[in-house]
Coordinates of C-alpha atoms and ligand atoms in Angstrom, one line a residue:
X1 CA 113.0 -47.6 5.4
X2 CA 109.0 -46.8 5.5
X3 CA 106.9 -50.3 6.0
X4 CA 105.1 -49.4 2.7
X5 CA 107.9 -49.2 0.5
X6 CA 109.2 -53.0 1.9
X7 CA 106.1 -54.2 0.9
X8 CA 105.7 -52.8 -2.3
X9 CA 109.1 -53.2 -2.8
X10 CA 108.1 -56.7 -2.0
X11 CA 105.1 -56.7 -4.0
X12 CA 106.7 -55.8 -7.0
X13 CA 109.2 -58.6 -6.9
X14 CA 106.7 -61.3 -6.1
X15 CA 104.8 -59.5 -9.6
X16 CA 108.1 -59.3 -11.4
X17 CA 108.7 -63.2 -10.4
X18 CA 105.1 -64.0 -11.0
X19 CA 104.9 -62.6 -14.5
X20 CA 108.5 -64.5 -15.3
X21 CA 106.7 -67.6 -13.9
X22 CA 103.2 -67.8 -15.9
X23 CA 105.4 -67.0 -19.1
X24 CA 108.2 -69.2 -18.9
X25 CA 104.7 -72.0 -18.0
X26 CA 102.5 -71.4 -20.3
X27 CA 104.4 -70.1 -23.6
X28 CA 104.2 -73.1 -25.4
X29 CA 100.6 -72.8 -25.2
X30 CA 100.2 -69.0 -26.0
X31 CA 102.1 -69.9 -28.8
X32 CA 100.1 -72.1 -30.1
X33 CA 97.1 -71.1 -32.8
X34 CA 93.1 -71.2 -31.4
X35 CA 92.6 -74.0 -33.1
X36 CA 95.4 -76.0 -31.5
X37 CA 94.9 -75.5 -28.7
X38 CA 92.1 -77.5 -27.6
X39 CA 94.7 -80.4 -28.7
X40 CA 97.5 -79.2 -26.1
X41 CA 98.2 -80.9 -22.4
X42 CA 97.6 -77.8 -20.6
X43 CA 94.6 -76.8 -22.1
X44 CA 92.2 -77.5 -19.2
X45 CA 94.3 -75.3 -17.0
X46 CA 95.2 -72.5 -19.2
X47 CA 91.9 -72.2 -21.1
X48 CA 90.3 -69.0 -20.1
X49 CA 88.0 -71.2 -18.0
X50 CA 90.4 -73.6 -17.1
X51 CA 91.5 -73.6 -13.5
X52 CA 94.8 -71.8 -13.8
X53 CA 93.3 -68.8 -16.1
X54 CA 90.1 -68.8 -14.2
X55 CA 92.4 -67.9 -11.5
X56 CA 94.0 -65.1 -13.3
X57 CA 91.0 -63.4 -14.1
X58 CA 89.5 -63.4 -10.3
X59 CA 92.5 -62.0 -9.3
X60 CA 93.4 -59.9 -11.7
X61 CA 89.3 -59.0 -11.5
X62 CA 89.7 -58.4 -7.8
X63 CA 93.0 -56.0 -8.0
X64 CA 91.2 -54.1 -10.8
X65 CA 88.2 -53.3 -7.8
X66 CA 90.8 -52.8 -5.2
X67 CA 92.4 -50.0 -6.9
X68 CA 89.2 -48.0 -6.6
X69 CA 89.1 -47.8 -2.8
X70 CA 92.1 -44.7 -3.8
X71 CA 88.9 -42.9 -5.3
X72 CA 87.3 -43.6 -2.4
X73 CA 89.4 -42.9 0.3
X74 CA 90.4 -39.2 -1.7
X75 CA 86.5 -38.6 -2.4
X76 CA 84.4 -40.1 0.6
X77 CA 84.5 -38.0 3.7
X78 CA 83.5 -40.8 5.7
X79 CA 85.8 -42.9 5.0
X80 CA 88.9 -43.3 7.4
X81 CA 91.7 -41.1 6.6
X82 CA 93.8 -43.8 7.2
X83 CA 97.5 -43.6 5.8
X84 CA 98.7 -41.0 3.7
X85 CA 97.1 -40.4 -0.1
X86 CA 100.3 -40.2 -1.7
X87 CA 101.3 -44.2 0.0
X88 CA 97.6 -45.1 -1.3
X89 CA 98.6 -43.7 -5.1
X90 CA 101.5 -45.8 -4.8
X91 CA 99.8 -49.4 -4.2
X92 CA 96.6 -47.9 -7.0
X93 CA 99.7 -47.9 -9.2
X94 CA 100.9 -51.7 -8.4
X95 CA 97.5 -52.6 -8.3
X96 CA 96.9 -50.7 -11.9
X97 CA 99.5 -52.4 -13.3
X98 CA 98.9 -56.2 -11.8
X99 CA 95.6 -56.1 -12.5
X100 CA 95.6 -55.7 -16.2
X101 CA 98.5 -57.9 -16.6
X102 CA 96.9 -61.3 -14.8
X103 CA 93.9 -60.5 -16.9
X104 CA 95.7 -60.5 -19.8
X105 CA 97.0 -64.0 -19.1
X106 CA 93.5 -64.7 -18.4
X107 CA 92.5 -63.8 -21.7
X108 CA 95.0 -66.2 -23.1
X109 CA 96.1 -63.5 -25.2
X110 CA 92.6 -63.3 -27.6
X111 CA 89.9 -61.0 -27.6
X112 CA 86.9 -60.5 -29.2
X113 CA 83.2 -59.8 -28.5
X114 CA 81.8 -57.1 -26.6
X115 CA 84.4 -58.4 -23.4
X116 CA 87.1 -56.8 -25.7
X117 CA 86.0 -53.3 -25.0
X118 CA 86.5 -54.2 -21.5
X119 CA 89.7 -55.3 -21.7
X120 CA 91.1 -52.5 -24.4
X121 CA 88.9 -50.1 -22.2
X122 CA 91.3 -51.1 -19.2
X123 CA 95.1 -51.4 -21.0
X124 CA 93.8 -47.5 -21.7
X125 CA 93.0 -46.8 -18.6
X126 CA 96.7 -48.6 -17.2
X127 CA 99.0 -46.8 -19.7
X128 CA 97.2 -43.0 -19.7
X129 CA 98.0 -44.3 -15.9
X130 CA 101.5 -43.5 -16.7
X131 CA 100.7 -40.0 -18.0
X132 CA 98.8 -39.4 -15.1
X133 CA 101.7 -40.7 -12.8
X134 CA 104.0 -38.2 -15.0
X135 CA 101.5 -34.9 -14.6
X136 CA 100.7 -35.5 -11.0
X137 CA 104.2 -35.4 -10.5
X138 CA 104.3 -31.8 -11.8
X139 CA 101.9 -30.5 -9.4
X140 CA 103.9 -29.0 -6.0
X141 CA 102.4 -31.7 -2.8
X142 CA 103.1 -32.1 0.6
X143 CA 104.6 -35.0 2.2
X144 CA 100.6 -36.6 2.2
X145 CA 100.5 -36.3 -1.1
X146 CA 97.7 -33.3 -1.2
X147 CA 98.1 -30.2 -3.8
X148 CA 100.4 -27.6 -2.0
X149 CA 98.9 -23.8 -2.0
X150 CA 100.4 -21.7 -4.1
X151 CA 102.2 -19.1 -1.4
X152 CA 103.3 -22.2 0.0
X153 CA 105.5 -23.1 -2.7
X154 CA 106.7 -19.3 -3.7
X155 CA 107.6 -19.0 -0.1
X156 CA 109.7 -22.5 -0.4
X157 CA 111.0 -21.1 -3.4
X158 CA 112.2 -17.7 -2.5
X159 CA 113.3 -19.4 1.0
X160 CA 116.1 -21.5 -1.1
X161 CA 116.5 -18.6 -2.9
X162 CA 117.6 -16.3 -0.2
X163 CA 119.7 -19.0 1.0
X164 CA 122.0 -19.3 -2.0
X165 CA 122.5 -15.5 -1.8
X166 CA 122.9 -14.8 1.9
X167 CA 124.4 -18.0 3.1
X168 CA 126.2 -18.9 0.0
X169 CA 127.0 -15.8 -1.8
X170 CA 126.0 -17.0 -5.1
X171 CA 126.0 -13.9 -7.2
X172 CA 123.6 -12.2 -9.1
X173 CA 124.4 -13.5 -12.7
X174 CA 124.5 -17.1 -11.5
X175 CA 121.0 -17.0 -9.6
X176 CA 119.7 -15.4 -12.5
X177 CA 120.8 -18.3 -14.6
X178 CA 119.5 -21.0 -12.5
X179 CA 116.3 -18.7 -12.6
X180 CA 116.0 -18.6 -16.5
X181 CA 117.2 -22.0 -17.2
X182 CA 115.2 -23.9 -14.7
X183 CA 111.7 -21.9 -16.3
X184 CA 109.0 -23.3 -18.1
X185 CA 108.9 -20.2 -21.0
X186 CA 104.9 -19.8 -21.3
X187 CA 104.6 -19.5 -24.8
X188 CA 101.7 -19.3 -27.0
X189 CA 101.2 -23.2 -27.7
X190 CA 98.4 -26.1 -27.8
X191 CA 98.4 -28.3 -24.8
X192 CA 100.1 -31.0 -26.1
X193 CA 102.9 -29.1 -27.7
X194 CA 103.3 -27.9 -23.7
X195 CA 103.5 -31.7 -22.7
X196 CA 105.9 -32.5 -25.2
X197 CA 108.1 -29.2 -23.9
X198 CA 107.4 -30.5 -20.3
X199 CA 109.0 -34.0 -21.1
X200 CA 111.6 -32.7 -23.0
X201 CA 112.6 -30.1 -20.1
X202 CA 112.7 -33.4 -18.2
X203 CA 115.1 -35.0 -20.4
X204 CA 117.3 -31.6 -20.8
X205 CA 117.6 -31.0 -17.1
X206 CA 120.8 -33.2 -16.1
X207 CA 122.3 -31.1 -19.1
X208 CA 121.4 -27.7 -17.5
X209 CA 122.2 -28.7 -13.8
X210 CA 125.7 -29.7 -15.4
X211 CA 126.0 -26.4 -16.7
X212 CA 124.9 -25.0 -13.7
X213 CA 127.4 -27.0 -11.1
X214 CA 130.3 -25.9 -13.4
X215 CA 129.0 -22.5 -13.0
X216 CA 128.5 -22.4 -8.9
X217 CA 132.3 -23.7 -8.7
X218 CA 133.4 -20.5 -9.4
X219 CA 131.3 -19.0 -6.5
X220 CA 134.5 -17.9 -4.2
X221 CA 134.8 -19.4 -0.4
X222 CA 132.9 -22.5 -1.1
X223 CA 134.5 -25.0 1.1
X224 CA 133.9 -29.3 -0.4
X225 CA 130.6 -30.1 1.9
X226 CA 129.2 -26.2 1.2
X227 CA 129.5 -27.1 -2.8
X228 CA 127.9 -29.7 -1.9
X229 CA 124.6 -28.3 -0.1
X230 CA 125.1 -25.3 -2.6
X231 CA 124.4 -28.0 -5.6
X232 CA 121.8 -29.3 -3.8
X233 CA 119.7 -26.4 -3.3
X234 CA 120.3 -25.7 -6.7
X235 CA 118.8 -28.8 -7.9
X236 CA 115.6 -28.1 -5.7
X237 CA 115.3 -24.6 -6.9
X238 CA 114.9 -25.6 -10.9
X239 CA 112.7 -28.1 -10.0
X240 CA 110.3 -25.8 -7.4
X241 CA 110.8 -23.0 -10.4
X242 CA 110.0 -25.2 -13.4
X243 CA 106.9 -27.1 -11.4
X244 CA 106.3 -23.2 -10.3
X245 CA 106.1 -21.4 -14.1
X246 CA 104.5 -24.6 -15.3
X247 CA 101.5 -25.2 -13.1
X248 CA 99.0 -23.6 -15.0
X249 CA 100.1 -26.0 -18.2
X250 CA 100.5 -29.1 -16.0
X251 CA 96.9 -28.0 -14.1
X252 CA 95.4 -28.1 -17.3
X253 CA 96.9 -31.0 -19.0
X254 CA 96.2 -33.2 -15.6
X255 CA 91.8 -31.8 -15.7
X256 CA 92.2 -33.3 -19.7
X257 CA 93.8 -36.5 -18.5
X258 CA 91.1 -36.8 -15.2
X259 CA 88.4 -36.5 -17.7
X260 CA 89.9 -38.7 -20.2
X261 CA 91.0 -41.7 -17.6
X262 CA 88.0 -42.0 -15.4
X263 CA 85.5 -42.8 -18.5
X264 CA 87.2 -45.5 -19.6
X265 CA 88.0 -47.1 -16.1
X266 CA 83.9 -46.8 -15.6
X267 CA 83.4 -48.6 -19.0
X268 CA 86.0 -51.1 -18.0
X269 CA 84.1 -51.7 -14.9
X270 CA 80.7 -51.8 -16.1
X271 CA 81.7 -54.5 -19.0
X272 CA 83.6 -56.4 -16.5
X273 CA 80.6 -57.1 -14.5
X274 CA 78.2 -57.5 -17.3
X275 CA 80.7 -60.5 -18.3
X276 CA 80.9 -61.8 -14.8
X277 CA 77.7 -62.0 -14.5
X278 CA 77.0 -63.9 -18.2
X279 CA 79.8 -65.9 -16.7
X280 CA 79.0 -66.7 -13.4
X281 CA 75.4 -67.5 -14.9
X282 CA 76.6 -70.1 -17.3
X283 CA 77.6 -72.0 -14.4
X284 CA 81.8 -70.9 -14.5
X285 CA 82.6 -70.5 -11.1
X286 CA 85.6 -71.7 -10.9
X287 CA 86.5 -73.7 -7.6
X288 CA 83.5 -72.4 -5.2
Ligands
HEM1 C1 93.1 -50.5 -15.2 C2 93.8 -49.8 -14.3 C3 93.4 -48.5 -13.7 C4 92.2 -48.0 -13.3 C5 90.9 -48.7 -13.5 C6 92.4 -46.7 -12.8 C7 91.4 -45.9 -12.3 C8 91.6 -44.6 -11.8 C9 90.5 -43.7 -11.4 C10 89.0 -44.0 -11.4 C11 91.1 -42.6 -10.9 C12 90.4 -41.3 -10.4 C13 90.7 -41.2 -8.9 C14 90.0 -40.1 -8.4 O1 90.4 -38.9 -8.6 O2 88.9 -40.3 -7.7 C15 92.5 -42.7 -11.1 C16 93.5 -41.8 -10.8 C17 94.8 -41.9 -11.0 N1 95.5 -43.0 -11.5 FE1 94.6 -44.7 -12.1 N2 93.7 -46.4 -12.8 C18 94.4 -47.5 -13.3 C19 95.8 -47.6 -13.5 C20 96.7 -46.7 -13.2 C21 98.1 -46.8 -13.4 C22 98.8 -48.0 -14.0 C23 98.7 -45.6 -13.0 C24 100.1 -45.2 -12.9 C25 101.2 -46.0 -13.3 C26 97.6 -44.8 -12.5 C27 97.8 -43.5 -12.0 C28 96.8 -42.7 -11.5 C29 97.0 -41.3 -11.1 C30 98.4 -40.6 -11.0 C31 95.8 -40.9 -10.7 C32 95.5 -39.4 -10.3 C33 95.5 -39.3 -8.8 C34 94.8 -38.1 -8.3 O3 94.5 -37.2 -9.1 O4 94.7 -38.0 -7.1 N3 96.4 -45.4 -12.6 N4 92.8 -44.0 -11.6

């Protein structure tokens, strides 16, 4: 197992655990109305200034800054190209997710004045994240995580091809079934008709490979462990043809979602500081 994925494994579990934790502590006083509150035992450590939620918020705060050094290890050529892009994406994700969640605890679960657009700014920015995760998906990458040329993948493509014919003897009428069925049809349609077809694809496609096993056992000489690598060729063939005939839809789709996400993690950052500041002003800083 790669040393990344033990520590996000990790990290998840210590977030999972952690989320369980602040919960199962504070519901009593979440539950409670804003003008209860000041009333309740743990309202000096779970008031958004109190030491507990104080705490949320740098943290949360922090993980919210962290997740841009993906942007800048992509974008600045100085930078060290240290570790692969795709293994950064992966801890921008845990960090996109963290973030937003401690500083909702932080918030206490209210939100008004012009801090809200901060915080709504950035629950926008963490679940178009999960679009984003979706799209980028779509697009053909190497093992780094960079966009794959074009040939690149039509050579992969016809390579596996050529293999189920030559090496496996899969006929004709059975190729050209795993041809049509694993395509993305390009028909006239707005962009987000084309994600909903590219989600539902998704869904469809245990139902097709079914179909399509059922169909390769009747490919003659196939010995147990041949089906076997015969099935899963197959599997990477509709998904190299259906991210193949859908790039220029998924290309598209993923420039929309770039242009939408970034704004809104900018806002989210320049309101975040502006209420730092205002905070850190009024004399809030927690236990420095
Ligand atoms: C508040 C939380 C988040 C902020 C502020 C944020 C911010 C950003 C920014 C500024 C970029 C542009 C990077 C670049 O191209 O330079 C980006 C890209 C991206 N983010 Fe997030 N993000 C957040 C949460 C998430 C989450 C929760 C996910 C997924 C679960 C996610 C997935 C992605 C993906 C897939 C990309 C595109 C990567 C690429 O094109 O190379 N983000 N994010």
């Amino acid at each position: 197992m790669n040393v990344h994925k033990i520590i996000l494994t990790l990290l998840i579990l210590v977030g999972i655990a952690t989320v369980g934790y602040l919960i199962y502590f504070g519901y009593d006083y979440y539950a409670l109305t804003l003008t209860a509150r000041p009333r309740a035992e743990l309202h000096e450590l779970l008031k958004p200034s109190g030491l507990y939620s104080h705490g949320y918020g740098i943290i949360g705060s922090l993980m919210l800054l962290l997740l841009f050094l993906y942007s800048v290890r992509k974008r600045v050529r100085w930078f060290p190209k240290i570790g692969k892009l795709s293994t950064w994406l992966k801890y921008h994700m845990f960090l996109g997710v963290m973030g937003p969640v401690l500083i909702t605890f932080h918030t206490t679960f209210k939100y008004n004045g012009i801090v809200s657009i901060s915080y709504w700014s950035m629950i926008i920015v963490m679940l178009s994240g999960i679009v984003g995760r979706y799209l980028y998906s779509k697009i053909p990458r190497t093992i780094s995580g960079h966009e794959m040329a074009l040939e690149d993948v039509q050579a992969e493509n016809s390579e596996i091809a050529e293999k189920l014919r030559e090496e496996y003897h899969v006929p004709a009428t059975v190729m050209a079934d795993v041809e049509n069925l694993g395509s993305f049809a390009r028909e006239e349609q707005s962009d987000l008709r084309a994600l909903f077809r590219l989600i539902l694809g998704d869904l469809k496609r245990p139902f097709i490979l079914r179909r399509l096993y059922r169909e390769l056992k009747t490919v003659e000489g196939l010995d147990k462990s041949e089906y076997k690598r015969v099935k899963r060729l197959t599997r990477q063939k509709v998904k190299i043809t259906r991210k193949l005939t859908g790039l220029e839809v998924t290309h598209r789709l993923f420039h929309y979602w770039h242009v939408f996400h970034k704004p809104f993690a900018y806002v989210m950052i320049f309101i975040m500081f502006i209420h730092i500041t205002v905070t850190v002003l009024f004399g809030y800083t927690w236990i420095f």
